[in-house]
PDB file of C-alpha atoms in Angstrom:
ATOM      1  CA  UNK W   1      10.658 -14.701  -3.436  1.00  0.00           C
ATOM      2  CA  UNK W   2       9.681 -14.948   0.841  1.00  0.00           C
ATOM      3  CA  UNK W   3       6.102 -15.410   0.898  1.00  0.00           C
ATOM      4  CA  UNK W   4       4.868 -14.046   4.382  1.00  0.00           C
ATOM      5  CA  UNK W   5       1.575 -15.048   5.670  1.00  0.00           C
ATOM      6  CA  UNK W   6      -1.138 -12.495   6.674  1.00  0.00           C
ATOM      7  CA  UNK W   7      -1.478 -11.429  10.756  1.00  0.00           C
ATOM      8  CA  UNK W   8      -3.632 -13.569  12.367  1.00  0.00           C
ATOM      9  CA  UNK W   9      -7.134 -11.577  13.447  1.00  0.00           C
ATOM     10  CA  UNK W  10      -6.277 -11.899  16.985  1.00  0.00           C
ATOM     11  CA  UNK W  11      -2.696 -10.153  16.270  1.00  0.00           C
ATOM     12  CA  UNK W  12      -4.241  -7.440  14.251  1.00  0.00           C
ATOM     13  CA  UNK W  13      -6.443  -6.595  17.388  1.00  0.00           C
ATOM     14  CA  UNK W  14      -3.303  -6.324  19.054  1.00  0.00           C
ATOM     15  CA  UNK W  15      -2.147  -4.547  17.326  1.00  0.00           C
ATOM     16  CA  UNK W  16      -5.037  -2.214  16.811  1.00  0.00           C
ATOM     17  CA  UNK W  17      -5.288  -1.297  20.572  1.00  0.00           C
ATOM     18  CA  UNK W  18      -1.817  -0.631  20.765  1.00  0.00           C
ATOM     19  CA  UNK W  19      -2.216   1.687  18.238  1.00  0.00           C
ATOM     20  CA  UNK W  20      -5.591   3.417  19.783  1.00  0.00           C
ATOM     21  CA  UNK W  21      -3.338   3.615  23.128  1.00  0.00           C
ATOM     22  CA  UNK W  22      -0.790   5.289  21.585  1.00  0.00           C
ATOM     23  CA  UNK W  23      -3.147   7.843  20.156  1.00  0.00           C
ATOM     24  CA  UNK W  24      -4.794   8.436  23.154  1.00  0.00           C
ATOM     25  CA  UNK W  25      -1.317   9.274  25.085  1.00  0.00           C
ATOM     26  CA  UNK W  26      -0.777  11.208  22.384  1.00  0.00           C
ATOM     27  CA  UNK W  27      -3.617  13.383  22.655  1.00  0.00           C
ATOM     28  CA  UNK W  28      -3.189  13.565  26.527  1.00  0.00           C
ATOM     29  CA  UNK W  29      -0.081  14.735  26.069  1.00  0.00           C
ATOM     30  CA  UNK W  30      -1.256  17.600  23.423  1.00  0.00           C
ATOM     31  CA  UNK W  31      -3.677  18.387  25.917  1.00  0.00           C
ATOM     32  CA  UNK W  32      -1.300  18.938  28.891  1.00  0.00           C
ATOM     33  CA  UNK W  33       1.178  21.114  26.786  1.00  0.00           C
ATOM     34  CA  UNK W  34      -1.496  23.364  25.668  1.00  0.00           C
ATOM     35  CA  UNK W  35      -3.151  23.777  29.197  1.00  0.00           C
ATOM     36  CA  UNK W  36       0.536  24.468  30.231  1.00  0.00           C
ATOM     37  CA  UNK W  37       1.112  26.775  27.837  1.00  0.00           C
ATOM     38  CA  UNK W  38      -1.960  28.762  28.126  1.00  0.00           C
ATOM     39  CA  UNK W  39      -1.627  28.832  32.244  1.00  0.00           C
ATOM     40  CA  UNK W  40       1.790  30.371  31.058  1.00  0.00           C
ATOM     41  CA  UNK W  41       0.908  32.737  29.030  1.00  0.00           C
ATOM     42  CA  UNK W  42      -1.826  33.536  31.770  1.00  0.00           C
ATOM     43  CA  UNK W  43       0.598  33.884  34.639  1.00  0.00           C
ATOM     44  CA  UNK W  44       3.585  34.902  33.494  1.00  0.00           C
ATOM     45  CA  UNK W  45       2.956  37.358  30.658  1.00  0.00           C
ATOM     46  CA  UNK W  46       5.801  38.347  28.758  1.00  0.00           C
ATOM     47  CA  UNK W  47       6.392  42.291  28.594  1.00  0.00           C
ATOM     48  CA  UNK W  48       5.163  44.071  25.668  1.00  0.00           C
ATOM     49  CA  UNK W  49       7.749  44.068  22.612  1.00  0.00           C
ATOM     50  CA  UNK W  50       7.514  48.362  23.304  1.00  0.00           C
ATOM     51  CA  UNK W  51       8.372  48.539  26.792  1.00  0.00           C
ATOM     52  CA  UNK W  52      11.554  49.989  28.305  1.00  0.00           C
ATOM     53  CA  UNK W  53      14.537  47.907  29.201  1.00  0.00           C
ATOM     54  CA  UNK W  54      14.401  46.032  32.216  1.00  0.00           C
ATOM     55  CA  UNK W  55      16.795  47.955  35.333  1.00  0.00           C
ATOM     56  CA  UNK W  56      20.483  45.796  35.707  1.00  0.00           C
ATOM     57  CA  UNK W  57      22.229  46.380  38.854  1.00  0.00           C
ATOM     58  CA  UNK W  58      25.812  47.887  38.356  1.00  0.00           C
ATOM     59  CA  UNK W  59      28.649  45.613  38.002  1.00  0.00           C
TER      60      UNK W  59
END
């Protein structure tokens, strides 16, 4: 059996920060998709589901 020795404490802080960075983008990102979508929603509405057809031109 491969014994593997523990992380040092100075590789677990590493390691740790990376993580916390990751996170962070993460939750930046989050943040800029839901602003996006809500200025999107704001902007552009979509029609309502009961309103006529949009006009095509004639082919």
């Amino acid at each position: 059996m491969n014994w593997v020795a523990p992380p040092s404490p100075a590789m677990a802080v590493l390691l740790w920060a990376q993580r916390r960075q990751i996170g962070c983008c993460l939750l930046l990102q989050a943040a800029f998709l839901g602003t996006g979508m809500a200025l999107e929603g704001r902007l552009s509405p979509a029609p309502p589901p009961c309103a006529p057809p949009l006009a095509r031109s004639a082919e």
